[in-house]
Coordinates of C-alpha atoms in Angstrom, one line a residue:
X7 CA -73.2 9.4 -93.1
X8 CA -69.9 11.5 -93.8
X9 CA -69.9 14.8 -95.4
X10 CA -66.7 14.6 -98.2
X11 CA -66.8 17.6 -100.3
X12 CA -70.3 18.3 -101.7
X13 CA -70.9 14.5 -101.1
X14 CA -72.2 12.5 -98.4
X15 CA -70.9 9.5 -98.3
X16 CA -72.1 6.0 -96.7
X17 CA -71.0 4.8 -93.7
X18 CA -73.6 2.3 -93.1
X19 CA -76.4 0.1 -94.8
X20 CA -79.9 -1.1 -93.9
X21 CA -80.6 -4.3 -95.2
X22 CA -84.6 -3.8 -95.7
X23 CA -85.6 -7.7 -95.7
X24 CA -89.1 -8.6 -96.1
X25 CA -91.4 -5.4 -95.7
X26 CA -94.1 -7.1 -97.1
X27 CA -93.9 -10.0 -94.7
X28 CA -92.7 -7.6 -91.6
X29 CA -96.2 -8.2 -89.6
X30 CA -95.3 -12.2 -89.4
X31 CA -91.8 -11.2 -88.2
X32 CA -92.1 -13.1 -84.8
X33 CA -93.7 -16.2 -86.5
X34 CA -90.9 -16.4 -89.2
X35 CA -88.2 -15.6 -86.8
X36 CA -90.1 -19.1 -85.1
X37 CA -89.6 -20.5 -88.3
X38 CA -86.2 -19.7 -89.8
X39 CA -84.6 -20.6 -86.8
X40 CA -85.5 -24.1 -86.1
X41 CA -84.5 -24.4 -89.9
X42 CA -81.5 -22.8 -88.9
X43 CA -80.4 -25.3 -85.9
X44 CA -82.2 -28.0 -88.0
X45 CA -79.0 -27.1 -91.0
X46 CA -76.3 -26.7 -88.8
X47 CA -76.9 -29.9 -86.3
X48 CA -77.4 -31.8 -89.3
X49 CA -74.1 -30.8 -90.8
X50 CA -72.2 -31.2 -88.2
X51 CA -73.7 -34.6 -87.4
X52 CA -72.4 -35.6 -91.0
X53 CA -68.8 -33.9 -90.3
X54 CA -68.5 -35.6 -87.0
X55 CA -69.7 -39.3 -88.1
X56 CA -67.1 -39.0 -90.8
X57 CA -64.1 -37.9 -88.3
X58 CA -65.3 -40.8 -85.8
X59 CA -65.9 -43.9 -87.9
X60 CA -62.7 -44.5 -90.1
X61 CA -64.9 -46.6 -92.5
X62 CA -65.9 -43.0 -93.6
X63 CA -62.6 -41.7 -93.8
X64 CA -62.3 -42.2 -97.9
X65 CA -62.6 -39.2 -100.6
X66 CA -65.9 -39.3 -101.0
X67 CA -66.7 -38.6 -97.4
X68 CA -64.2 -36.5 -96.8
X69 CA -65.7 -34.4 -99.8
X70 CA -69.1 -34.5 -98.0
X71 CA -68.2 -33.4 -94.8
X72 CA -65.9 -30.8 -96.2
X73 CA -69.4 -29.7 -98.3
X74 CA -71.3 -30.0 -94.8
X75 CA -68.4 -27.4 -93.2
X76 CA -69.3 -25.2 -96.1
X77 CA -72.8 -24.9 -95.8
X78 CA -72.8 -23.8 -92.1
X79 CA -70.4 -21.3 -92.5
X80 CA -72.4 -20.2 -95.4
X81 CA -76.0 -20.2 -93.8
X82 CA -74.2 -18.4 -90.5
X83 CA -72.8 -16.0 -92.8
X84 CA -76.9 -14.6 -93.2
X85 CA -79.2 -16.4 -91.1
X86 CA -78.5 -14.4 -87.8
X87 CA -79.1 -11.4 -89.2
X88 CA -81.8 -12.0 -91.2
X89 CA -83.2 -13.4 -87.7
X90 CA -82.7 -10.0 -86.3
X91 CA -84.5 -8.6 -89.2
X92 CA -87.7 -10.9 -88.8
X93 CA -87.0 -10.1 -84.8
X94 CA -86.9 -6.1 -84.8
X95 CA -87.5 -5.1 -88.3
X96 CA -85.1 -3.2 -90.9
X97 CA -81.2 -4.1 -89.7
X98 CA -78.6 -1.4 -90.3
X99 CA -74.9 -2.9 -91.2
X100 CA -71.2 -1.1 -91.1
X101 CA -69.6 -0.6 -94.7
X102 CA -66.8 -2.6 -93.6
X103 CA -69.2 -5.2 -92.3
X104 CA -71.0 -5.2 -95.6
X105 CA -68.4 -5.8 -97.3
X106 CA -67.5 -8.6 -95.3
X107 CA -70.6 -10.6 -95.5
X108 CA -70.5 -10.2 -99.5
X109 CA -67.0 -11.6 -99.4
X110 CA -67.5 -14.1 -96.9
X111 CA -71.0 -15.3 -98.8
X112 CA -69.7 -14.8 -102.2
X113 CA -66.4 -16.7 -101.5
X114 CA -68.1 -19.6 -99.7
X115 CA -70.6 -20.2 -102.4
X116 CA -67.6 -20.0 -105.5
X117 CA -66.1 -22.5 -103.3
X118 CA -69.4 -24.7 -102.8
X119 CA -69.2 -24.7 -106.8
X120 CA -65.8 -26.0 -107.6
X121 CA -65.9 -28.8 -104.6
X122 CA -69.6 -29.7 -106.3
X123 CA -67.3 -30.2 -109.5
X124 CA -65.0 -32.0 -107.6
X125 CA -66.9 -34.3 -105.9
X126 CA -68.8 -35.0 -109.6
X127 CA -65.3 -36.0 -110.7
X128 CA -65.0 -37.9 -107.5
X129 CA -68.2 -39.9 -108.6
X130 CA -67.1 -40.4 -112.0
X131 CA -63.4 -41.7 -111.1
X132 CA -64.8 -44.6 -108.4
X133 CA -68.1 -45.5 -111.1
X134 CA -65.9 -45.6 -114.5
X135 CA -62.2 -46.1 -113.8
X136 CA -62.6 -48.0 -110.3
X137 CA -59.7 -50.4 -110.7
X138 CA -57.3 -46.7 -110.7
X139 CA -59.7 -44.9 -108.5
X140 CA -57.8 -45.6 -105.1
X141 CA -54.2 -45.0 -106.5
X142 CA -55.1 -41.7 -107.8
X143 CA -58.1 -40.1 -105.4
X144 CA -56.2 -40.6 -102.3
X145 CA -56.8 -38.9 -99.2
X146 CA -53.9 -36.2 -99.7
X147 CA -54.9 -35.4 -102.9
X148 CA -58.4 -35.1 -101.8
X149 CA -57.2 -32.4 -99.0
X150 CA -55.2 -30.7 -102.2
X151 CA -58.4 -30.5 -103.9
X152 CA -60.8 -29.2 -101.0
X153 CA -57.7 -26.6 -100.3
X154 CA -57.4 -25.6 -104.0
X155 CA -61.4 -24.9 -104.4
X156 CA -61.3 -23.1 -101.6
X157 CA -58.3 -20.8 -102.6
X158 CA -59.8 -20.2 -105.8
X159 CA -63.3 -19.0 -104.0
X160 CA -61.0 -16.3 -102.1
X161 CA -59.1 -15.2 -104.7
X162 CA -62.0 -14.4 -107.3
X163 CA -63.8 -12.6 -104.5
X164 CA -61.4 -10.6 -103.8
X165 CA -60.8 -9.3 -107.4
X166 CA -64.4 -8.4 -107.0
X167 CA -64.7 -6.9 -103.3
X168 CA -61.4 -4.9 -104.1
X169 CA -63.1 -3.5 -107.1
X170 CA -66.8 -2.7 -105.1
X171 CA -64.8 -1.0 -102.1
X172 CA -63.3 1.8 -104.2
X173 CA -66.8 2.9 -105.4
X174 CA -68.8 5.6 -103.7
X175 CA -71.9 5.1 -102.1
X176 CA -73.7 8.5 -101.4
X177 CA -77.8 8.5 -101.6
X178 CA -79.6 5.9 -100.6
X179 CA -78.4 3.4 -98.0
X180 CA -81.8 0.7 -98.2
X181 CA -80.8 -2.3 -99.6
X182 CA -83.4 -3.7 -100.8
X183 CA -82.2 -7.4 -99.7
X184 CA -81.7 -9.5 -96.4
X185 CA -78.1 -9.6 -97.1
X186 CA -75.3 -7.5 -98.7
X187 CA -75.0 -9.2 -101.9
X188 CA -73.2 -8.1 -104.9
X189 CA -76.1 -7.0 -107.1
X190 CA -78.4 -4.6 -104.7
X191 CA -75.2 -3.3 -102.9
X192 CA -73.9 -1.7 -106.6
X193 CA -76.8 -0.8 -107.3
X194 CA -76.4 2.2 -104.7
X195 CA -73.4 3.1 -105.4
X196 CA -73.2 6.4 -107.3
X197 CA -70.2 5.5 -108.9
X198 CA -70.1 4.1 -112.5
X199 CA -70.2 0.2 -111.5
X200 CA -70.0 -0.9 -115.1
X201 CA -67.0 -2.4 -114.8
X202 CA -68.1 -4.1 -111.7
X203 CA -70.6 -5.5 -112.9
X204 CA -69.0 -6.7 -115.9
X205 CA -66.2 -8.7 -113.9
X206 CA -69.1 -9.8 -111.5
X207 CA -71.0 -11.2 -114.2
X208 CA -68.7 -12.5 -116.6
X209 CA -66.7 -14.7 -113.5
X210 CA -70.2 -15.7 -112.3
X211 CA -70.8 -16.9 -116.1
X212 CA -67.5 -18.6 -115.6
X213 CA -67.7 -20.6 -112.4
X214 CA -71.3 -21.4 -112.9
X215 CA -70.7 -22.8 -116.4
X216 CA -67.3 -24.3 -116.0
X217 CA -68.3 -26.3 -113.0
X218 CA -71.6 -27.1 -114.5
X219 CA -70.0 -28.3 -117.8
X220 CA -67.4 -30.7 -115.5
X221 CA -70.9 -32.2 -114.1
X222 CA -72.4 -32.6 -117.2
X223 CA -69.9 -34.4 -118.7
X224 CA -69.0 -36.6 -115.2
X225 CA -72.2 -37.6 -114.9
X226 CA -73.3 -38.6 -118.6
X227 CA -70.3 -40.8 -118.4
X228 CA -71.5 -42.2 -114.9
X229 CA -75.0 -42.5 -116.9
X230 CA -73.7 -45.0 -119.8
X231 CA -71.5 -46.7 -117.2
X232 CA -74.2 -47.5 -114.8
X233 CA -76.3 -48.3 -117.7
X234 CA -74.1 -51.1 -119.3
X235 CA -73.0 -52.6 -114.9
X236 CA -74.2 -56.5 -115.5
X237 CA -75.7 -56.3 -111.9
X238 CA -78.8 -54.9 -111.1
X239 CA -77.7 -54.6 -107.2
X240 CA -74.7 -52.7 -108.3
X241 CA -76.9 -50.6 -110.7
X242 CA -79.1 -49.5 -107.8
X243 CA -75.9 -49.2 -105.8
X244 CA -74.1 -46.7 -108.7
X245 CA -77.5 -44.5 -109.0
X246 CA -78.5 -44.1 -104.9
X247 CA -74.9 -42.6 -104.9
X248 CA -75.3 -40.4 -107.4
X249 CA -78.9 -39.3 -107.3
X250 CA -78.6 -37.5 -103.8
X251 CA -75.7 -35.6 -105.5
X252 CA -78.0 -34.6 -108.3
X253 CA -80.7 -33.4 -106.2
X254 CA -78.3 -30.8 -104.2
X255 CA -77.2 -29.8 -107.9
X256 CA -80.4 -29.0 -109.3
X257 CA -81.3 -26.7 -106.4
X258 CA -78.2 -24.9 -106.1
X259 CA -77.8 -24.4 -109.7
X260 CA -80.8 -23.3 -110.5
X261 CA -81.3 -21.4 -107.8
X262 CA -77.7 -18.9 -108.8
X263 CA -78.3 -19.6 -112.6
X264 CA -81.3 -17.4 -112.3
X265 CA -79.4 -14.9 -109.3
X266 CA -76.3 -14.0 -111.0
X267 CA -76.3 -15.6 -115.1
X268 CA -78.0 -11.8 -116.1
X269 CA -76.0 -8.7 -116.7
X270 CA -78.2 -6.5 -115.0
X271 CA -79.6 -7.5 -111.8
X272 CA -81.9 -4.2 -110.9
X273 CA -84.9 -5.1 -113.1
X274 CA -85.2 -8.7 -110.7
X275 CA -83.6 -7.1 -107.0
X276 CA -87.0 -8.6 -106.0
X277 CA -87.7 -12.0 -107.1
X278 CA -83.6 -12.6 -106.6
X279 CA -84.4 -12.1 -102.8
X280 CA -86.5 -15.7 -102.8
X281 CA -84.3 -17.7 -104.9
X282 CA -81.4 -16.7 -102.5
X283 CA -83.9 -17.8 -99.6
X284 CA -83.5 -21.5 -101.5
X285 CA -79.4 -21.2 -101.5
X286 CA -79.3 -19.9 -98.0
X287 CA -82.1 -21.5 -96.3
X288 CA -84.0 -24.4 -98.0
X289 CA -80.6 -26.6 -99.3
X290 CA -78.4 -26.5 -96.3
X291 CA -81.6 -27.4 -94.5
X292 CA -81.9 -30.2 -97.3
X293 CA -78.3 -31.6 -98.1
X294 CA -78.4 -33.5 -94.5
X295 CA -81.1 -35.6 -95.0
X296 CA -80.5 -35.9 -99.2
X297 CA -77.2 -37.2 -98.4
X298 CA -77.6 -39.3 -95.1
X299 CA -81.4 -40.9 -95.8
X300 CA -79.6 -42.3 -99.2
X301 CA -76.7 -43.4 -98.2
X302 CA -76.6 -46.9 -96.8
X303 CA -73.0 -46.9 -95.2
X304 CA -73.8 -43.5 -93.5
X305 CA -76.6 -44.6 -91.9
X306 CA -75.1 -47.8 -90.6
X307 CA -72.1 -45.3 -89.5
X308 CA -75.1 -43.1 -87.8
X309 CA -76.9 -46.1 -86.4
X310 CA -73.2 -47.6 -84.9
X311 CA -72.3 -44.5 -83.5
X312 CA -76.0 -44.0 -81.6
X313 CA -75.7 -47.4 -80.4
X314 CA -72.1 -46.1 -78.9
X315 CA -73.3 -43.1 -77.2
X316 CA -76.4 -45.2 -75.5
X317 CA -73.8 -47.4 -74.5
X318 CA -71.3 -45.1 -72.7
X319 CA -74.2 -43.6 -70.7
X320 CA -75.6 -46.8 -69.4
X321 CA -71.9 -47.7 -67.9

């Protein structure tokens, strides 16, 4: 800490993690990192297969892989440090790396929610309007899209992090979290973070809804489309492409509906520190196997590519 004046002010956090849980570090350090490799070899298995086999290279893949990307940038934002954590106990963290991490998670996952929107909009366009589907979702304006979700994520961030940099931090430096998210990091600031947590809540209100609403709507029209499809093979088709999107949904959204949809997060610092376990640990863990055990063509493209790489070993 840096004396300023009669303050002291923060030059460096310790993320507490799981105190409770501490004595089962090394098994849970076991643990969360097989999950861990588990996430980000599945996700990269999914972007690869989509870059090699060009039967894959449509929007709907492309939108898959770029939500695979996502995910292990977003679990390596937190797992290695919450693996030090379970490893040696209580981490400490630089401001300025603080800061980073919240950016870099918060950023990531405001993108995760607009490409989740987009891909639902995907869905709907190739389901209900299929005969314009190809001459409007092309693959340019798929890479538009990605780009412009991810634009957004950084921009809105950074009207936050600007705002939680110029506040002082000057008792307590525990955060009472495994990462530096927005919620337990203001709450040590002895600064009046009213403001702050007014933006913070009223955006997350925003993106949470808006992209949730865009879903809603996608997918009841996808619902009375599939309903009224004259084939039964095409109806089983329409919903195994959908479901596996509607599973990832349910986690993730629930999950940040009860993180972030409150305007005051110090009542629940606790409880929030579990559901963010599901966000950062359990779904990217999930979406792999949600999206490539129910997916037909990508496990044909998995199964062809296999069959490739047994075959350039045996010649």
């Amino acid at each position: 800490m840096v004396k300023m004046g009669n303050e002291t002010s923060v030059q460096e956090f310790i993320l507490e993690g799981f105190p409770a849980v501490q004595h089962l570090g090394k098994l849970l350090f076991g643990v969360l990192l097989l999950l861990y490799l588990v996430s980000i070899v599945g996700n990269t298995v999914i972007v690869t297969i989509m870059w090699m086999d060009h039967r894959l290279q449509i929007p709907m893949y492309l939108f898959l892989s770029g939500f695979s990307f996502l995910e292990c940038c977003f679990t390596t934002s937190v797992i290695p440090k919450l693996l030090a954590i379970f490893l040696s106990g209580m981490q400490t963290i630089s401001f300025a790396a603080c800061l980073t991490q919240t950016f870099v998670f918060l950023a990531l996952g405001v993108t995760g929610f607009f490409l989740m929107a987009v891909m639902s909009i995907d869905r709907y366009m190739a389901i209900c309007n299929p005969l314009h589907y190809h001459s409007i979702m092309t693959m340019r304006v798929s890479f538009l899209l990605i780009l412009f979700c991810c634009s957004i994520g950084a921009i809105v961030t950074a009207s936050v992090i600007v705002k939680v940099s110029q506040l002082s931090f000057c008792g307590s430096n525990i955060i009472k979290h495994f990462l530096c998210d927005l919620g337990p990091l203001t709450q040590l600031s002895c600064s009046d973070t009213s403001s702050v947590e007014s933006l913070a809540f009223f955006l997350a209100l925003f993106i949470i809804l808006s992209s949730l609403a865009v879903t809603i709507v996608c997918y009841i029209n996808i619902a009375l489309t599939i309903v009224h499809l004259p084939s039964a093979k095409e109806r089983q088709k329409a919903f195994s492409t959908c479901s596996s999107h509607l599973i990832v949904l349910f986690l993730i959204y629930g999950s940040c509906i009860f993180i972030y949809m409150k305007p005051n997060q110090a009542s629940r610092l606790d409880t929030n520190k579990e559901a963010a376990l599901v966000n950062t640990v359990v779904t990217p863990v999930l979406n792999p196997f949600i999206y490539t055990l129910r997916n037909k063509q990508f496990r044909q493209a998995l199964r062809d590519a296999i069959f490739k790489i047994k075959l350039l070993r045996q010649s």
